[in-house]
CSV table of C-alpha atoms and ligand atoms in Angstrom, one decimal:
chain,number,residue,atom,x,y,z
A,46,UNK,CA,0.0,0.0,0.0
A,47,UNK,CA,1.5,3.4,-0.9
A,48,UNK,CA,1.7,6.1,1.6
A,49,UNK,CA,-0.5,8.6,-0.2
A,50,UNK,CA,-3.3,6.1,0.1
A,51,UNK,CA,-2.9,5.2,3.7
A,52,UNK,CA,-1.6,8.4,5.1
A,53,UNK,CA,1.6,8.8,7.1
A,54,UNK,CA,0.0,7.6,10.4
A,55,UNK,CA,-2.8,5.1,10.4
A,56,UNK,CA,-4.5,5.7,13.8
A,57,UNK,CA,-8.3,5.7,13.9
A,58,UNK,CA,-8.6,9.5,14.3
A,59,UNK,CA,-6.4,10.0,11.3
A,60,UNK,CA,-8.4,7.5,9.3
A,61,UNK,CA,-11.7,9.2,10.4
A,62,UNK,CA,-10.3,12.6,9.4
A,63,UNK,CA,-9.3,11.3,5.9
A,64,UNK,CA,-12.7,9.7,5.5
A,65,UNK,CA,-14.6,13.0,6.2
A,66,UNK,CA,-12.2,14.8,3.9
A,67,UNK,CA,-12.9,12.3,1.1
A,68,UNK,CA,-16.6,12.4,1.7
A,69,UNK,CA,-16.7,16.2,1.5
A,70,UNK,CA,-14.7,16.2,-1.7
A,71,UNK,CA,-16.9,13.5,-3.3
A,72,UNK,CA,-20.0,15.5,-2.3
A,73,UNK,CA,-18.7,18.7,-3.9
A,74,UNK,CA,-17.7,16.8,-7.1
A,75,UNK,CA,-21.2,15.2,-7.2
A,76,UNK,CA,-22.9,18.7,-7.1
A,77,UNK,CA,-21.0,19.8,-10.2
A,78,UNK,CA,-21.2,16.6,-12.2
A,79,UNK,CA,-23.4,18.2,-14.9
A,80,UNK,CA,-20.9,21.0,-15.6
A,81,UNK,CA,-17.6,19.3,-14.9
A,82,UNK,CA,-16.6,16.4,-17.2
A,83,UNK,CA,-14.1,15.0,-14.7
A,84,UNK,CA,-16.4,15.3,-11.7
A,85,UNK,CA,-17.4,11.6,-11.7
A,86,UNK,CA,-13.7,10.6,-11.9
A,87,UNK,CA,-13.2,12.5,-8.7
A,88,UNK,CA,-16.2,10.8,-7.0
A,89,UNK,CA,-14.6,7.4,-8.1
A,90,UNK,CA,-11.2,8.4,-6.7
A,91,UNK,CA,-12.7,9.4,-3.4
A,92,UNK,CA,-14.7,6.1,-3.3
A,93,UNK,CA,-11.2,4.4,-3.4
A,94,UNK,CA,-10.1,6.5,-0.4
A,95,UNK,CA,-13.3,5.7,1.5
A,96,UNK,CA,-13.0,1.9,0.7
A,97,UNK,CA,-9.4,1.8,1.9
A,98,UNK,CA,-10.4,3.5,5.2
A,99,UNK,CA,-13.0,0.9,5.8
A,100,UNK,CA,-11.1,-2.2,4.7
A,101,UNK,CA,-12.6,-5.1,2.7
A,102,UNK,CA,-16.2,-6.0,3.2
A,103,UNK,CA,-17.2,-2.8,5.0
A,104,UNK,CA,-18.6,0.5,3.8
A,105,UNK,CA,-19.6,1.6,0.2
A,106,UNK,CA,-17.9,-0.1,-2.7
A,107,UNK,CA,-19.1,1.9,-5.8
A,108,UNK,CA,-19.3,5.6,-6.5
A,109,UNK,CA,-23.2,5.5,-6.4
A,110,UNK,CA,-23.1,3.6,-3.1
A,111,UNK,CA,-20.9,6.4,-1.7
A,112,UNK,CA,-23.2,9.2,-3.0
A,113,UNK,CA,-26.2,7.4,-1.3
A,114,UNK,CA,-24.1,7.5,2.0
A,115,UNK,CA,-23.5,11.2,1.5
A,116,UNK,CA,-27.3,11.8,1.7
A,117,UNK,CA,-27.3,10.3,5.2
A,118,UNK,CA,-25.6,11.0,8.5
A,119,UNK,CA,-21.9,10.5,8.2
A,120,UNK,CA,-22.0,8.5,11.5
A,121,UNK,CA,-23.7,5.7,9.5
A,122,UNK,CA,-20.4,5.0,7.7
A,123,UNK,CA,-19.0,2.1,9.7
A,124,UNK,CA,-15.5,3.8,10.1
A,125,UNK,CA,-17.1,6.9,11.7
A,126,UNK,CA,-19.7,5.0,13.8
A,127,UNK,CA,-17.4,4.6,16.8
A,128,UNK,CA,-15.7,8.1,16.5
A,129,UNK,CA,-15.8,10.5,19.4
A,130,UNK,CA,-16.8,13.6,17.3
A,131,UNK,CA,-20.5,13.4,17.7
A,132,UNK,CA,-21.1,16.7,15.8
A,133,UNK,CA,-19.5,15.4,12.6
A,134,UNK,CA,-21.2,12.0,12.9
A,135,UNK,CA,-24.6,13.9,12.7
A,136,UNK,CA,-23.6,15.8,9.6
A,137,UNK,CA,-25.4,15.1,6.3
A,138,UNK,CA,-23.4,16.4,3.3
A,139,UNK,CA,-26.1,16.4,0.4
A,140,UNK,CA,-29.7,17.6,0.8
A,141,UNK,CA,-32.7,16.1,-0.9
A,142,UNK,CA,-31.9,18.1,-4.1
A,143,UNK,CA,-28.3,16.9,-4.0
A,144,UNK,CA,-27.0,20.3,-3.1
A,145,UNK,CA,-24.3,20.8,-0.4
A,146,UNK,CA,-25.9,21.3,3.0
A,147,UNK,CA,-25.0,24.2,5.4
A,148,UNK,CA,-23.2,21.6,7.6
A,149,UNK,CA,-21.0,20.6,4.7
A,150,UNK,CA,-19.8,24.2,4.3
A,151,UNK,CA,-19.7,25.0,7.9
A,152,UNK,CA,-18.4,22.0,9.9
A,153,UNK,CA,-17.1,19.5,7.4
A,154,UNK,CA,-14.9,22.2,5.7
A,155,UNK,CA,-12.7,22.1,8.8
A,156,UNK,CA,-11.8,18.5,7.9
A,157,UNK,CA,-10.6,19.2,4.3
A,158,UNK,CA,-7.1,18.0,3.5
A,159,UNK,CA,-5.4,16.5,0.5
A,160,UNK,CA,-6.4,12.8,0.0
A,161,UNK,CA,-6.0,10.4,-2.8
A,162,UNK,CA,-2.7,11.6,-4.1
A,163,UNK,CA,-1.9,14.1,-6.9
A,164,UNK,CA,-4.8,14.8,-9.3
A,165,UNK,CA,-6.0,17.3,-11.8
A,166,UNK,CA,-9.0,18.1,-9.5
A,167,UNK,CA,-7.0,20.8,-7.8
A,168,UNK,CA,-7.3,22.8,-11.0
A,169,UNK,CA,-11.1,23.0,-10.8
A,170,UNK,CA,-12.2,22.2,-7.2
A,171,UNK,CA,-12.3,25.1,-4.8
A,172,UNK,CA,-9.4,25.1,-2.4
A,173,UNK,CA,-11.6,24.7,0.7
A,174,UNK,CA,-12.6,21.2,-0.5
A,175,UNK,CA,-9.1,19.9,-0.6
A,176,UNK,CA,-6.7,22.2,1.3
A,177,UNK,CA,-6.2,22.2,5.0
A,178,UNK,CA,-7.5,25.3,6.7
A,179,UNK,CA,-4.0,26.3,7.9
A,180,UNK,CA,-2.6,26.0,4.4
A,181,UNK,CA,-5.3,28.4,3.1
A,182,UNK,CA,-4.4,30.8,5.9
A,183,UNK,CA,-0.7,30.6,5.5
A,184,UNK,CA,-0.9,30.9,1.7
A,185,UNK,CA,-3.0,34.1,2.1
A,186,UNK,CA,-0.7,35.6,4.8
A,187,UNK,CA,2.5,34.8,3.0
A,188,UNK,CA,1.2,36.8,0.0
A,189,UNK,CA,0.4,39.7,2.3
A,190,UNK,CA,3.7,39.6,4.0
A,191,UNK,CA,5.9,39.3,0.9
A,192,UNK,CA,8.2,42.4,0.6
A,193,UNK,CA,6.2,44.3,3.2
A,194,UNK,CA,7.0,45.4,6.8
A,195,UNK,CA,4.8,44.8,9.8
A,196,UNK,CA,2.7,47.9,9.4
A,197,UNK,CA,1.8,47.2,5.8
A,198,UNK,CA,1.1,43.5,6.6
A,199,UNK,CA,-1.4,44.5,9.3
A,200,UNK,CA,-3.1,47.1,7.1
A,201,UNK,CA,-3.4,44.6,4.2
A,202,UNK,CA,-4.8,41.8,6.4
A,203,UNK,CA,-7.2,44.3,8.1
A,204,UNK,CA,-8.5,45.5,4.7
A,205,UNK,CA,-9.2,41.9,3.7
A,206,UNK,CA,-11.1,41.2,6.9
A,207,UNK,CA,-13.1,44.4,6.9
A,208,UNK,CA,-13.9,44.3,3.2
A,209,UNK,CA,-14.5,40.6,2.2
A,210,UNK,CA,-17.1,41.8,-0.4
A,211,UNK,CA,-18.3,44.9,-2.1
A,212,UNK,CA,-18.6,46.6,-5.5
A,213,UNK,CA,-15.6,46.2,-7.7
A,214,UNK,CA,-15.3,50.0,-8.0
A,215,UNK,CA,-15.4,50.5,-4.2
A,216,UNK,CA,-12.8,47.8,-3.6
A,217,UNK,CA,-10.4,49.0,-6.2
A,218,UNK,CA,-10.6,52.5,-4.9
A,219,UNK,CA,-9.8,51.3,-1.4
A,220,UNK,CA,-6.8,49.3,-2.6
A,221,UNK,CA,-5.4,52.2,-4.7
A,222,UNK,CA,-6.1,54.8,-1.9
A,223,UNK,CA,-4.5,52.8,0.9
A,224,UNK,CA,-1.7,51.1,-1.2
A,225,UNK,CA,-2.4,47.8,0.6
A,226,UNK,CA,-2.0,44.5,-1.1
A,227,UNK,CA,-5.1,42.8,-2.5
A,228,UNK,CA,-5.7,39.2,-1.5
A,229,UNK,CA,-3.6,36.7,-3.6
A,230,UNK,CA,-6.5,35.2,-5.6
A,231,UNK,CA,-8.2,38.6,-5.6
A,232,UNK,CA,-12.0,38.9,-5.5
A,233,UNK,CA,-14.3,36.7,-7.4
A,234,UNK,CA,-18.0,36.6,-8.3
A,235,UNK,CA,-20.5,36.1,-5.5
A,236,UNK,CA,-21.7,32.5,-5.5
A,237,UNK,CA,-25.2,32.1,-6.9
A,238,UNK,CA,-26.6,30.5,-3.7
A,239,UNK,CA,-25.7,33.8,-1.9
A,240,UNK,CA,-27.8,35.9,-4.2
A,241,UNK,CA,-31.5,36.6,-4.6
A,242,UNK,CA,-33.1,37.3,-8.0
A,243,UNK,CA,-36.1,39.6,-7.9
A,244,UNK,CA,-39.0,39.1,-10.3
A,245,UNK,CA,-37.7,42.0,-12.3
A,246,UNK,CA,-34.5,40.2,-12.9
A,247,UNK,CA,-32.2,42.2,-10.6
A,248,UNK,CA,-29.9,40.2,-8.3
A,249,UNK,CA,-29.2,41.2,-4.7
A,250,UNK,CA,-26.9,40.2,-1.7
A,251,UNK,CA,-26.7,41.0,1.9
A,252,UNK,CA,-23.5,41.3,4.0
A,253,UNK,CA,-23.6,39.3,7.3
A,254,UNK,CA,-23.7,41.7,10.2
A,255,UNK,CA,-20.8,39.8,11.9
A,256,UNK,CA,-18.4,39.1,9.1
A,257,UNK,CA,-19.6,41.3,6.1
A,258,UNK,CA,-19.4,38.4,3.6
A,259,UNK,CA,-22.6,37.7,1.5
A,260,UNK,CA,-25.1,35.6,3.6
A,261,UNK,CA,-26.5,32.4,2.1
A,262,UNK,CA,-29.9,32.7,0.5
A,263,UNK,CA,-32.3,29.7,0.5
A,264,UNK,CA,-35.8,30.5,-0.7
A,265,UNK,CA,-36.9,33.4,1.6
A,266,UNK,CA,-34.4,32.6,4.4
A,267,UNK,CA,-31.2,34.6,4.6
A,268,UNK,CA,-28.4,33.7,7.0
A,269,UNK,CA,-24.6,33.5,7.2
A,270,UNK,CA,-23.1,30.1,6.2
A,271,UNK,CA,-21.1,30.2,9.4
A,272,UNK,CA,-23.5,29.0,12.1
A,273,UNK,CA,-22.1,31.0,15.1
A,274,UNK,CA,-23.1,34.1,13.2
A,275,UNK,CA,-26.6,33.3,14.2
A,276,UNK,CA,-28.9,36.1,12.9
A,277,UNK,CA,-31.6,34.6,10.6
A,278,UNK,CA,-33.7,36.8,8.3
A,279,UNK,CA,-36.9,36.5,6.3
A,280,UNK,CA,-36.8,38.1,2.9
A,281,UNK,CA,-39.7,40.2,1.5
A,282,UNK,CA,-39.8,41.4,-2.1
A,283,UNK,CA,-39.7,45.1,-2.8
A,284,UNK,CA,-43.0,46.9,-3.7
A,285,UNK,CA,-42.2,46.8,-7.4
A,286,UNK,CA,-40.4,44.2,-9.5
A,287,UNK,CA,-37.3,46.3,-9.6
A,288,UNK,CA,-37.2,47.7,-6.1
A,289,UNK,CA,-34.9,46.7,-3.3
A,290,UNK,CA,-36.0,43.6,-1.3
A,291,UNK,CA,-35.9,43.9,2.5
A,292,UNK,CA,-35.0,41.6,5.5
A,293,UNK,CA,-36.8,41.0,8.7
A,294,UNK,CA,-35.0,39.3,11.6
A,295,UNK,CA,-36.7,36.1,12.7
A,296,UNK,CA,-34.4,34.6,15.4
A,297,UNK,CA,-34.3,35.9,19.0
A,298,UNK,CA,-30.6,36.8,19.3
A,299,UNK,CA,-29.3,40.2,20.5
A,300,UNK,CA,-30.3,43.1,18.3
A,301,UNK,CA,-28.0,44.4,15.6
A,302,UNK,CA,-28.2,46.7,12.5
A,303,UNK,CA,-30.4,45.2,9.8
A,304,UNK,CA,-28.4,44.4,6.6
A,305,UNK,CA,-29.5,46.4,3.5
A,306,UNK,CA,-29.7,44.6,0.1
A,307,UNK,CA,-26.9,45.5,-2.3
A,308,UNK,CA,-27.1,45.1,-6.0
A,309,UNK,CA,-25.0,42.1,-7.2
A,310,UNK,CA,-24.2,43.5,-10.6
A,311,UNK,CA,-20.5,44.5,-10.4
A,312,UNK,CA,-20.1,43.1,-6.8
A,313,UNK,CA,-17.6,40.5,-5.8
A,314,UNK,CA,-16.2,38.8,-2.7
A,315,UNK,CA,-13.2,36.8,-1.5
A,316,UNK,CA,-13.4,33.1,-2.2
A,317,UNK,CA,-15.1,30.8,0.3
A,318,UNK,CA,-11.9,29.3,1.8
A,319,UNK,CA,-10.3,32.7,2.5
A,320,UNK,CA,-13.6,33.9,4.0
A,321,UNK,CA,-14.1,30.8,6.2
A,322,UNK,CA,-10.5,30.5,7.4
A,323,UNK,CA,-9.2,34.1,7.3
A,324,UNK,CA,-12.1,36.5,7.4
A,325,UNK,CA,-14.3,34.6,9.9
A,326,UNK,CA,-11.6,34.3,12.6
A,327,UNK,CA,-10.2,37.7,11.7
A,328,UNK,CA,-13.6,39.4,12.4
A,329,UNK,CA,-13.4,38.0,15.9
A,330,UNK,CA,-9.8,39.1,16.3
A,331,UNK,CA,-10.7,42.7,15.4
A,332,UNK,CA,-13.8,42.6,17.6
A,333,UNK,CA,-11.8,41.3,20.7
A,334,UNK,CA,-9.1,43.9,19.9
A,335,UNK,CA,-11.7,46.7,20.0
A,336,UNK,CA,-13.3,45.4,23.2
A,337,UNK,CA,-9.9,45.3,25.0
A,338,UNK,CA,-9.0,48.8,23.8
A,339,UNK,CA,-12.4,50.0,25.1
A,340,UNK,CA,-11.4,48.7,28.5
A,341,UNK,CA,-8.2,50.7,28.3
A,342,UNK,CA,-5.6,48.1,27.2
A,343,UNK,CA,-3.1,48.7,24.3
A,344,UNK,CA,-3.4,45.9,21.7
A,345,UNK,CA,-1.1,45.1,18.9
A,346,UNK,CA,-2.4,42.9,16.1
A,347,UNK,CA,-0.5,39.9,14.6
A,348,UNK,CA,2.9,41.0,16.1
A,349,UNK,CA,6.2,39.9,14.6
A,350,UNK,CA,4.5,39.1,11.2
A,351,UNK,CA,1.9,36.9,12.8
A,352,UNK,CA,3.8,34.9,15.5
A,353,UNK,CA,0.5,35.1,17.4
A,354,UNK,CA,-2.8,37.1,17.2
A,355,UNK,CA,-2.8,39.8,19.9
A,356,UNK,CA,-0.2,41.4,22.1
A,357,UNK,CA,-2.1,43.0,25.0
A,358,UNK,CA,-0.6,45.5,27.4
A,359,UNK,CA,-2.7,46.3,30.5
A,360,UNK,CA,-1.1,48.3,33.2
A,361,UNK,CA,2.2,46.6,33.9
A,362,UNK,CA,1.0,43.3,32.6
A,363,UNK,CA,1.6,41.8,29.1
A,364,UNK,CA,-0.4,39.0,27.5
A,365,UNK,CA,0.2,37.0,24.4
A,366,UNK,CA,-3.1,35.7,22.9
A,367,UNK,CA,-4.1,33.3,20.1
A,368,UNK,CA,-7.8,33.2,19.3
A,369,UNK,CA,-9.1,29.8,18.3
A,370,UNK,CA,-12.4,29.6,16.6
A,371,UNK,CA,-13.2,26.0,15.4
A,372,UNK,CA,-16.7,24.6,14.9
A,373,UNK,CA,-15.4,21.2,15.9
A,374,UNK,CA,-13.5,21.1,19.2
A,375,UNK,CA,-12.1,17.7,18.1
A,376,UNK,CA,-10.4,19.3,15.1
A,377,UNK,CA,-9.1,22.1,17.4
A,378,UNK,CA,-7.6,19.6,19.8
A,379,UNK,CA,-6.0,17.6,17.0
A,380,UNK,CA,-4.5,20.7,15.5
A,381,UNK,CA,-3.2,21.9,18.9
A,382,UNK,CA,-1.6,18.5,19.5
A,383,UNK,CA,0.1,18.6,16.1
A,384,UNK,CA,1.4,22.1,16.6
A,385,UNK,CA,1.6,23.7,20.0
A,386,UNK,CA,0.3,27.3,20.1
A,387,UNK,CA,2.9,30.1,20.6
A,388,UNK,CA,0.6,32.1,23.0
A,389,UNK,CA,-2.3,31.6,25.4
A,390,UNK,CA,-5.4,30.2,23.6
A,391,UNK,CA,-8.5,32.4,23.9
A,392,UNK,CA,-12.0,31.1,23.0
A,393,UNK,CA,-14.1,34.0,21.7
A,394,UNK,CA,-17.6,34.4,23.2
A,395,UNK,CA,-19.3,32.2,20.6
A,396,UNK,CA,-17.0,29.3,21.5
A,397,UNK,CA,-16.6,29.7,25.3
A,398,UNK,CA,-18.6,26.4,25.8
A,399,UNK,CA,-15.6,24.5,24.4
A,400,UNK,CA,-13.5,25.4,27.5
A,401,UNK,CA,-14.3,22.3,29.5
A,402,UNK,CA,-13.7,19.8,26.7
A,403,UNK,CA,-10.4,21.5,25.9
A,404,UNK,CA,-9.2,21.5,29.5
A,405,UNK,CA,-10.1,17.8,29.9
A,406,UNK,CA,-8.3,16.8,26.7
A,407,UNK,CA,-5.3,19.0,27.3
A,408,UNK,CA,-4.8,19.7,31.0
A,409,UNK,CA,-1.5,21.5,30.6
A,410,UNK,CA,-2.8,23.9,27.8
A,411,UNK,CA,-2.8,27.6,28.7
A,412,UNK,CA,-6.4,28.5,27.7
A,413,UNK,CA,-9.0,31.1,28.7
A,414,UNK,CA,-12.3,32.6,27.4
A,415,UNK,CA,-13.1,36.1,26.2
A,416,UNK,CA,-15.1,36.7,29.3
A,417,UNK,CA,-12.5,35.5,31.8
A,418,UNK,CA,-9.7,37.3,29.9
A,419,UNK,CA,-11.6,40.6,29.9
A,420,UNK,CA,-12.0,40.3,33.7
A,421,UNK,CA,-8.2,39.7,34.0
A,422,UNK,CA,-7.4,42.7,31.9
A,423,UNK,CA,-9.8,44.9,33.9
A,424,UNK,CA,-8.1,43.8,37.1
A,425,UNK,CA,-4.7,44.5,35.7
A,426,UNK,CA,-5.8,48.0,34.7
A,427,UNK,CA,-7.2,48.7,38.1
A,428,UNK,CA,-4.0,47.8,39.9
A,429,UNK,CA,-2.0,50.4,38.1
B,687,LIG,ZN1,-21.0,35.9,9.0
């Protein structure tokens, strides 16, 4: 058996990770089979990876068997049945219309990694279906760092996080006015399932109030693809066929400004992988920075060209902080075990519930929550 097929280490967690990655990739390829000639070849290749993970006599044995499994809970696959990651076992990747589900985008995308050896699929499959999240992050940051000092790096990364979507004219003005670097793959068209087409033919999108990337649109329901950005809206058509549609909040979360529809003609956004693994955590980093500065602390973003996330000075105390925002605590633990963090881990307010599981799995890890850390900073500022 060659190493690319079995992976470097063949423990059950590694095998389960590979299996989820292959299932996600097969599910994506299946959704584009009518437009991509080589999509079925990719589904077949991923069937090979899934078969290998199960061993002879278990699990799906043909591409169509695998596709049938993707319409059910992943936990029904024998190799995932005994896994500890209950959240991923509940995930269904394809809905009844054979479209990718929200969970596929939201949770399973954290499991993407290269599987099945070199292939041409990298040319046409989006990076988030086959690249590890940390690879997408480092590829983006290296491009921002190249030839630039710390100040310019921070400005470019900030621009990317604060403007993940907009009109082409507005974004190109911003880039030329500020002189910052645009993201490596630039901005691309807004995906069609993030747009609403009015009866008059106009298309519209809405920025998420938390991350500013276009929210997903499903019928008359509009919400961010990233579940912790929990605001959900009901869409109502404008009074005439060409007027602007409006949103009404239907969940019971804390109140926030209501997003206004923006015309999609001439609008663009960063690609999904950059949004999910750079913009989403970045929005929390900027929010926590602002909150600490409001308390009176001095905060430096991504010091020493991103050795860690935040350097915080409060009174005579200094803190080094790394925010960690994973949907799956199991993926977070696996990544922390593979690469020790270079600062204290902070769970932002949407992820504070993961503290217990993290402390149990890694008792020696330096970890805190946004709430606890703010209390610590307030105390440090009072003792000055
Ligand atoms: Zn969002």
